[in-house]
mmCIF file of C-alpha atoms and ligand atoms in Angstrom:
data_model
loop_
_atom_site.group_PDB
_atom_site.id
_atom_site.type_symbol
_atom_site.label_atom_id
_atom_site.label_comp_id
_atom_site.label_asym_id
_atom_site.label_seq_id
_atom_site.Cartn_x
_atom_site.Cartn_y
_atom_site.Cartn_z
ATOM 1 C CA MET J 171 -28.840 -7.119 6.056
ATOM 2 C CA ARG J 172 -25.405 -6.845 7.731
ATOM 3 C CA GLU J 173 -23.510 -3.596 7.499
ATOM 4 C CA LEU J 174 -20.258 -4.157 5.611
ATOM 5 C CA THR J 175 -17.618 -1.961 4.024
ATOM 6 C CA LEU J 176 -15.366 -3.882 1.647
ATOM 7 C CA LEU J 177 -12.004 -2.352 0.776
ATOM 8 C CA ALA J 178 -9.366 -3.685 -1.596
ATOM 9 C CA GLN J 179 -5.670 -2.859 -1.347
ATOM 10 C CA LEU J 180 -3.505 -2.896 -4.447
ATOM 11 C CA THR J 181 0.173 -2.205 -4.002
ATOM 12 C CA ASP J 182 3.467 -1.997 -5.861
ATOM 13 C CA THR J 183 1.908 -2.345 -9.265
ATOM 14 C CA HIS J 184 5.070 -0.906 -10.916
ATOM 15 C CA VAL J 185 3.268 -0.137 -14.168
ATOM 16 C CA THR J 186 5.628 0.157 -17.115
ATOM 17 C CA ASP J 187 5.663 1.967 -20.436
ATOM 18 C CA PRO J 188 4.351 -0.636 -22.920
ATOM 19 C CA ALA J 189 7.224 0.344 -25.239
ATOM 20 C CA THR J 190 9.914 -0.116 -22.585
ATOM 21 C CA THR J 191 13.114 -1.918 -23.473
ATOM 22 C CA GLU J 192 13.775 -2.607 -19.790
ATOM 23 C CA VAL J 193 14.277 -6.269 -18.918
ATOM 24 C CA LEU J 194 11.232 -7.304 -16.896
ATOM 25 C CA TYR J 195 10.705 -10.584 -15.117
ATOM 26 C CA ALA J 196 6.938 -10.485 -15.223
ATOM 27 C CA ASP J 197 4.261 -8.674 -17.181
ATOM 28 C CA HIS J 198 3.549 -5.996 -14.542
ATOM 29 C CA ASN J 199 0.781 -4.388 -16.567
ATOM 30 C CA GLY J 200 -0.889 -7.695 -17.397
ATOM 31 C CA ARG J 201 -0.765 -8.736 -13.761
ATOM 32 C CA LEU J 202 -2.394 -5.476 -12.656
ATOM 33 C CA ALA J 203 -5.080 -5.927 -15.304
ATOM 34 C CA ALA J 204 -5.785 -9.394 -13.872
ATOM 35 C CA ALA J 205 -6.071 -7.985 -10.336
ATOM 36 C CA VAL J 206 -8.396 -5.191 -11.505
ATOM 37 C CA ALA J 207 -10.622 -7.682 -13.309
ATOM 38 C CA SER J 208 -10.756 -9.804 -10.161
ATOM 39 C CA ILE J 209 -11.632 -6.855 -7.889
ATOM 40 C CA ASN J 210 -14.533 -6.022 -10.172
ATOM 41 C CA THR J 211 -16.017 -9.484 -9.662
ATOM 42 C CA GLU J 212 -15.877 -9.449 -5.840
ATOM 43 C CA SER J 213 -19.212 -10.011 -4.208
ATOM 44 C CA PRO J 214 -20.255 -7.994 -2.345
ATOM 45 C CA ARG J 215 -18.845 -5.166 -4.390
ATOM 46 C CA VAL J 216 -15.670 -3.401 -3.295
ATOM 47 C CA ASP J 217 -16.402 0.105 -1.963
ATOM 48 C CA ALA J 218 -12.930 1.572 -2.588
ATOM 49 C CA VAL J 219 -9.467 0.486 -3.707
ATOM 50 C CA ILE J 220 -6.531 1.734 -1.645
ATOM 51 C CA ALA J 221 -3.399 1.815 -3.840
ATOM 52 C CA THR J 222 -0.389 1.978 -1.514
ATOM 53 C CA GLY J 223 2.326 3.277 -3.801
ATOM 54 C CA ASP J 224 4.998 2.326 -6.312
ATOM 55 C CA LEU J 225 2.150 2.497 -8.783
ATOM 56 C CA ALA J 226 4.557 3.323 -11.642
ATOM 57 C CA GLN J 227 7.935 1.697 -12.313
ATOM 58 C CA TRP J 228 10.014 4.878 -12.717
ATOM 59 C CA GLY J 229 7.473 7.709 -12.388
ATOM 60 C CA ALA J 230 7.469 8.471 -16.135
ATOM 61 C CA PRO J 231 4.496 10.225 -17.807
ATOM 62 C CA ARG J 232 3.756 7.296 -20.156
ATOM 63 C CA GLU J 233 3.650 4.915 -17.199
ATOM 64 C CA TYR J 234 0.964 7.027 -15.521
ATOM 65 C CA GLU J 235 -1.068 7.128 -18.719
ATOM 66 C CA GLU J 236 -0.914 3.343 -18.731
ATOM 67 C CA LEU J 237 -1.772 3.199 -15.006
ATOM 68 C CA ILE J 238 -4.926 5.257 -15.543
ATOM 69 C CA GLU J 239 -5.965 3.009 -18.446
ATOM 70 C CA LEU J 240 -5.388 -0.122 -16.379
ATOM 71 C CA LEU J 241 -7.362 1.232 -13.408
ATOM 72 C CA ALA J 242 -10.199 2.650 -15.535
ATOM 73 C CA PRO J 243 -12.299 -0.562 -15.511
ATOM 74 C CA LEU J 244 -12.558 -0.447 -11.701
ATOM 75 C CA SER J 245 -16.076 0.316 -10.580
ATOM 76 C CA ALA J 246 -14.825 1.432 -7.145
ATOM 77 C CA PRO J 247 -12.917 4.696 -6.550
ATOM 78 C CA VAL J 248 -9.134 4.503 -6.247
ATOM 79 C CA LEU J 249 -7.386 6.088 -3.232
ATOM 80 C CA PRO J 250 -3.767 6.519 -4.406
ATOM 81 C CA LEU J 251 -0.541 6.911 -2.446
ATOM 82 C CA SER J 252 2.922 7.728 -3.693
ATOM 83 C CA GLY J 253 5.831 5.288 -3.313
ATOM 84 C CA ASN J 254 9.554 5.719 -3.811
ATOM 85 C CA HIS J 255 9.213 4.688 -7.466
ATOM 86 C CA ASP J 256 6.523 7.312 -8.073
ATOM 87 C CA GLU J 257 6.792 10.941 -9.049
ATOM 88 C CA GLY J 258 4.435 12.507 -6.521
ATOM 89 C CA LYS J 259 3.275 15.533 -8.504
ATOM 90 C CA ARG J 260 2.651 13.425 -11.600
ATOM 91 C CA LEU J 261 0.671 10.888 -9.602
ATOM 92 C CA ARG J 262 -1.441 13.635 -8.035
ATOM 93 C CA SER J 263 -2.212 15.095 -11.456
ATOM 94 C CA CYS J 264 -3.664 11.700 -12.479
ATOM 95 C CA PHE J 265 -6.175 11.963 -9.646
ATOM 96 C CA PRO J 266 -7.150 15.659 -9.656
ATOM 97 C CA ASP J 267 -10.357 15.135 -7.669
ATOM 98 C CA HIS J 268 -8.668 13.269 -4.833
ATOM 99 C CA PRO J 269 -8.592 15.231 -1.518
ATOM 100 C CA TRP J 270 -4.821 15.816 -1.392
ATOM 101 C CA ALA J 271 -3.701 17.569 1.792
ATOM 102 C CA ASP J 272 -1.564 20.178 0.006
ATOM 103 C CA ALA J 273 0.748 20.710 -2.933
ATOM 104 C CA GLU J 274 3.871 19.516 -1.145
ATOM 105 C CA HIS J 275 3.008 16.015 -0.048
ATOM 106 C CA SER J 276 0.615 13.346 -1.179
ATOM 107 C CA SER J 277 -1.272 12.716 2.049
ATOM 108 C CA TRP J 278 -5.048 12.737 2.408
ATOM 109 C CA VAL J 279 -8.017 11.793 4.569
ATOM 110 C CA THR J 280 -11.267 10.397 3.240
ATOM 111 C CA ASN J 281 -14.250 8.448 4.507
ATOM 112 C CA VAL J 282 -15.669 5.324 2.877
ATOM 113 C CA GLY J 283 -18.949 4.559 4.574
ATOM 114 C CA LYS J 284 -18.151 4.743 8.292
ATOM 115 C CA VAL J 285 -14.470 3.947 7.739
ATOM 116 C CA ARG J 286 -12.001 6.823 7.963
ATOM 117 C CA ILE J 287 -8.901 6.247 5.848
ATOM 118 C CA VAL J 288 -5.812 8.375 6.439
ATOM 119 C CA GLY J 289 -3.297 8.172 3.586
ATOM 120 C CA LEU J 290 0.187 9.253 4.698
ATOM 121 C CA ASP J 291 2.927 10.147 2.221
ATOM 122 C CA SER J 292 6.085 8.476 3.610
ATOM 123 C CA THR J 293 8.358 9.140 0.629
ATOM 124 C CA ARG J 294 11.752 10.828 0.802
ATOM 125 C CA ALA J 295 12.708 12.701 -2.382
ATOM 126 C CA GLY J 296 15.211 10.774 -4.483
ATOM 127 C CA GLU J 297 15.571 7.964 -1.955
ATOM 128 C CA SER J 298 14.127 4.483 -1.600
ATOM 129 C CA GLY J 299 13.614 4.779 2.156
ATOM 130 C CA ALA J 300 10.975 6.603 4.192
ATOM 131 C CA GLU J 301 10.964 9.952 5.927
ATOM 132 C CA LEU J 302 8.364 11.551 8.155
ATOM 133 C CA ASP J 303 9.453 15.020 9.174
ATOM 134 C CA ALA J 304 7.902 17.181 11.907
ATOM 135 C CA GLU J 305 5.454 18.770 9.455
ATOM 136 C CA ARG J 306 4.045 15.471 8.226
ATOM 137 C CA LEU J 307 3.848 14.088 11.760
ATOM 138 C CA GLU J 308 1.975 17.196 12.882
ATOM 139 C CA TRP J 309 -0.414 16.738 9.950
ATOM 140 C CA LEU J 310 -0.895 13.078 10.944
ATOM 141 C CA ASP J 311 -1.521 13.947 14.594
ATOM 142 C CA VAL J 312 -4.168 16.511 13.602
ATOM 143 C CA ALA J 313 -5.808 14.066 11.152
ATOM 144 C CA LEU J 314 -5.988 11.306 13.769
ATOM 145 C CA SER J 315 -7.241 13.721 16.448
ATOM 146 C CA ALA J 316 -10.373 14.705 14.498
ATOM 147 C CA ASP J 317 -13.574 13.233 15.936
ATOM 148 C CA HIS J 318 -14.685 10.079 14.160
ATOM 149 C CA ALA J 319 -17.200 7.502 15.330
ATOM 150 C CA GLY J 320 -16.134 4.664 13.007
ATOM 151 C CA PRO J 321 -12.896 2.729 12.526
ATOM 152 C CA THR J 322 -9.704 4.358 11.262
ATOM 153 C CA LEU J 323 -7.264 2.834 8.781
ATOM 154 C CA LEU J 324 -3.826 4.335 8.185
ATOM 155 C CA ALA J 325 -2.370 3.674 4.723
ATOM 156 C CA MET J 326 1.259 4.408 3.819
ATOM 157 C CA HIS J 327 3.785 3.082 1.320
ATOM 158 C CA HIS J 328 6.706 2.298 3.646
ATOM 159 C CA PRO J 329 6.069 -0.142 6.505
ATOM 160 C CA PRO J 330 7.047 1.271 9.914
ATOM 161 C CA PHE J 331 9.060 -1.818 10.823
ATOM 162 C CA LYS J 332 12.083 -3.754 9.600
ATOM 163 C CA SER J 333 11.221 -6.770 7.508
ATOM 164 C CA GLY J 334 14.332 -8.804 8.390
ATOM 165 C CA ILE J 335 15.093 -9.070 4.665
ATOM 166 C CA ASP J 336 18.176 -6.870 4.973
ATOM 167 C CA TRP J 337 18.485 -5.579 1.443
ATOM 168 C CA MET J 338 14.880 -4.403 1.552
ATOM 169 C CA ASP J 339 15.475 -2.608 4.880
ATOM 170 C CA GLU J 340 18.569 -0.716 3.698
ATOM 171 C CA GLY J 341 16.621 2.426 2.745
ATOM 172 C CA GLY J 342 15.753 3.095 6.389
ATOM 173 C CA PHE J 343 12.947 5.135 7.929
ATOM 174 C CA VAL J 344 13.849 8.638 9.111
ATOM 175 C CA GLY J 345 11.530 9.771 11.913
ATOM 176 C CA LEU J 346 10.310 6.279 12.816
ATOM 177 C CA ASP J 347 10.520 6.782 16.600
ATOM 178 C CA SER J 348 8.553 10.041 16.405
ATOM 179 C CA PHE J 349 5.992 8.382 14.135
ATOM 180 C CA ILE J 350 5.486 5.568 16.659
ATOM 181 C CA GLU J 351 5.064 8.166 19.401
ATOM 182 C CA VAL J 352 2.303 9.870 17.410
ATOM 183 C CA ILE J 353 0.370 6.736 16.483
ATOM 184 C CA SER J 354 0.658 5.288 19.993
ATOM 185 C CA ALA J 355 -1.550 8.128 21.213
ATOM 186 C CA HIS J 356 -4.432 7.325 18.832
ATOM 187 C CA ARG J 357 -6.847 4.567 18.040
ATOM 188 C CA ILE J 358 -5.937 3.063 14.670
ATOM 189 C CA ASP J 359 -7.710 -0.105 13.642
ATOM 190 C CA ARG J 360 -5.206 -1.213 10.975
ATOM 191 C CA ILE J 361 -2.094 0.092 9.215
ATOM 192 C CA LEU J 362 -1.845 -0.872 5.522
ATOM 193 C CA CYS J 363 1.505 -0.696 3.741
ATOM 194 C CA GLY J 364 3.341 -1.770 0.600
ATOM 195 C CA HIS J 365 6.978 -1.465 -0.513
ATOM 196 C CA LEU J 366 8.274 -4.813 0.752
ATOM 197 C CA HIS J 367 6.943 -6.877 -2.175
ATOM 198 C CA ARG J 368 5.665 -9.731 -0.098
ATOM 199 C CA PRO J 369 2.930 -9.955 2.537
ATOM 200 C CA MET J 370 3.906 -9.596 6.185
ATOM 201 C CA THR J 371 2.574 -8.323 9.498
ATOM 202 C CA ALA J 372 3.928 -6.667 12.660
ATOM 203 C CA VAL J 373 2.549 -4.774 15.643
ATOM 204 C CA VAL J 374 3.733 -1.142 15.767
ATOM 205 C CA GLY J 375 2.800 1.295 18.517
ATOM 206 C CA GLY J 376 0.104 -1.142 19.621
ATOM 207 C CA HIS J 377 -1.469 -1.334 16.150
ATOM 208 C CA LEU J 378 -1.467 -4.159 13.625
ATOM 209 C CA ALA J 379 0.493 -3.210 10.491
ATOM 210 C CA GLU J 380 0.135 -5.281 7.338
ATOM 211 C CA VAL J 381 2.009 -5.281 4.038
ATOM 212 C CA GLY J 382 0.035 -6.325 0.982
ATOM 213 C CA PRO J 383 1.375 -8.475 -1.859
ATOM 214 C CA SER J 384 2.754 -6.674 -4.904
ATOM 215 C CA THR J 385 0.937 -7.300 -8.146
ATOM 216 C CA ALA J 386 4.269 -7.117 -10.053
ATOM 217 C CA VAL J 387 6.986 -9.295 -8.467
ATOM 218 C CA HIS J 388 7.935 -10.399 -4.968
ATOM 219 C CA VAL J 389 11.263 -10.604 -3.161
ATOM 220 C CA GLU J 390 12.413 -13.948 -1.895
ATOM 221 C CA LEU J 391 11.753 -14.754 1.766
ATOM 222 C CA ASP J 392 15.350 -15.146 2.960
ATOM 223 C CA LEU J 393 16.126 -13.889 6.478
ATOM 224 C CA ALA J 394 19.867 -14.700 6.379
ATOM 225 C CA THR J 395 22.105 -11.661 7.003
ATOM 226 C CA ASP J 396 23.906 -12.131 3.693
ATOM 227 C CA ALA J 397 20.798 -12.961 1.696
ATOM 228 C CA PRO J 398 21.154 -12.271 -2.048
ATOM 229 C CA ARG J 399 18.811 -9.738 -3.661
ATOM 230 C CA ARG J 400 16.603 -12.381 -5.207
ATOM 231 C CA VAL J 401 13.193 -11.896 -6.746
ATOM 232 C CA ILE J 402 10.485 -14.525 -6.892
ATOM 233 C CA LEU J 403 7.332 -14.666 -8.964
ATOM 234 C CA ASP J 404 5.069 -15.862 -6.180
ATOM 235 C CA PRO J 405 1.368 -15.911 -6.942
ATOM 236 C CA ILE J 406 0.316 -12.249 -6.899
ATOM 237 C CA GLY J 407 -2.892 -10.707 -5.708
ATOM 238 C CA TYR J 408 -4.475 -8.061 -3.544
ATOM 239 C CA ARG J 409 -5.856 -7.633 -0.062
ATOM 240 C CA LEU J 410 -9.495 -7.364 0.874
ATOM 241 C CA LEU J 411 -10.565 -5.819 4.166
ATOM 242 C CA ALA J 412 -14.075 -6.573 5.332
ATOM 243 C CA VAL J 413 -15.115 -3.978 7.928
ATOM 244 C CA SER J 414 -18.276 -4.472 9.952
ATOM 245 C CA PRO J 415 -19.634 -3.555 13.391
ATOM 246 C CA ASP J 416 -18.482 -6.029 16.016
ATOM 247 C CA ASP J 417 -21.265 -7.852 17.816
ATOM 248 C CA THR J 418 -18.921 -9.847 20.058
ATOM 249 C CA GLU J 419 -20.252 -9.040 23.515
ATOM 250 C CA HIS J 420 -17.435 -10.547 25.570
ATOM 251 C CA VAL J 421 -14.702 -8.372 24.029
ATOM 252 C CA GLU J 422 -14.733 -4.965 25.663
ATOM 253 C CA ASP J 423 -14.291 -2.028 23.280
ATOM 254 C CA ALA J 424 -14.262 -4.251 20.169
ATOM 255 C CA ARG J 425 -16.509 -1.946 18.197
ATOM 256 C CA TRP J 426 -15.377 -2.938 14.728
ATOM 257 C CA ASN J 427 -14.432 -6.199 13.179
ATOM 258 C CA ILE J 428 -11.837 -5.908 10.406
ATOM 259 C CA VAL J 429 -10.975 -9.144 8.650
ATOM 260 C CA GLY J 430 -8.092 -9.106 6.167
ATOM 261 C CA HIS J 431 -8.137 -11.539 3.254
ATOM 262 C CA THR J 432 -5.757 -12.115 0.356
ATOM 263 C CA ARG J 433 -7.057 -12.910 -3.126
ATOM 264 C CA TYR J 434 -4.525 -14.563 -5.442
ATOM 265 C CA VAL J 435 -4.973 -13.966 -9.137
ATOM 266 C CA ASP J 436 -1.879 -15.332 -10.847
ATOM 267 C CA THR J 437 0.479 -18.274 -10.536
ATOM 268 C CA GLY J 438 4.100 -18.283 -9.456
ATOM 269 C CA ARG J 439 7.574 -19.386 -10.526
ATOM 270 C CA ALA J 440 10.780 -20.405 -8.702
ATOM 271 C CA ALA J 441 13.176 -17.806 -7.224
ATOM 272 C CA PHE J 442 15.896 -16.308 -9.403
ATOM 273 C CA GLU J 443 18.523 -13.559 -9.298
ATOM 274 C CA PRO J 444 17.604 -10.784 -11.704
ATOM 275 C CA ASP J 445 20.060 -8.657 -13.679
ATOM 276 C CA TRP J 446 20.208 -5.575 -11.389
ATOM 277 C CA SER J 447 22.352 -3.591 -13.825
ATOM 278 C CA ASN J 448 19.424 -2.256 -15.827
HETATM 279 FE FE1 FE2 U 756 7.742 -1.460 -4.963
HETATM 280 FE FE1 FE2 U 757 8.700 1.025 -2.620
#
């Protein structure tokens, strides 16, 4: 039987308080429930679910209670990361057994089968953009330097590249050049991100970085410099990463084969401009 580790990535679930009066453009909680139900029916079974941040809409206690209820049916363990919409300490308290690095930031390292997954907290307090200061970069360098025979995945909420959708890039990424310097010195088999609310890929520091689809709503793909802040209810879903030993003899040093898939679980709707005032 072939050796396979199957990982799902959920991102930007933006779970809401069921009693919210906020104007929503999609049923975030219902859409997450649909994704969870779908993950549970994957065959072969998913070994772990990486949740790359913005798990709650505003970081409120009731939202996290709802998040835990929505994730409870998963048969695979959840590996959570904080996003700019999350409240880091509250998120950590929902997952008390998770191997958090320390009390100050929500980073972690864990192994799933032979796959090492490094979760890096890229949030900047009170801001939508990313920040990796010297302390977090030192932590990352140490984590990536530890001996490991299998593949390494790096998961983080903010993508380390500009999307070209200007209004999504406005938050910026403090410490990006230093981050790229650190990761360039290590073998990383895939970087998994969220935050951008639509799937995309880029190569950063010699590594493939991928953004997963949000389960809540997407932003419109509009690369014009004056693009309006439009949201679109594209079909939502989650990523699946199938990790197996590479038996391709003609590719030198290709020790692991990591194939990324996207599973769609809901249908879409045309683009529209939401009411940003609430
Ligand atoms: Fe988000
Ligand atoms: Fe975000």
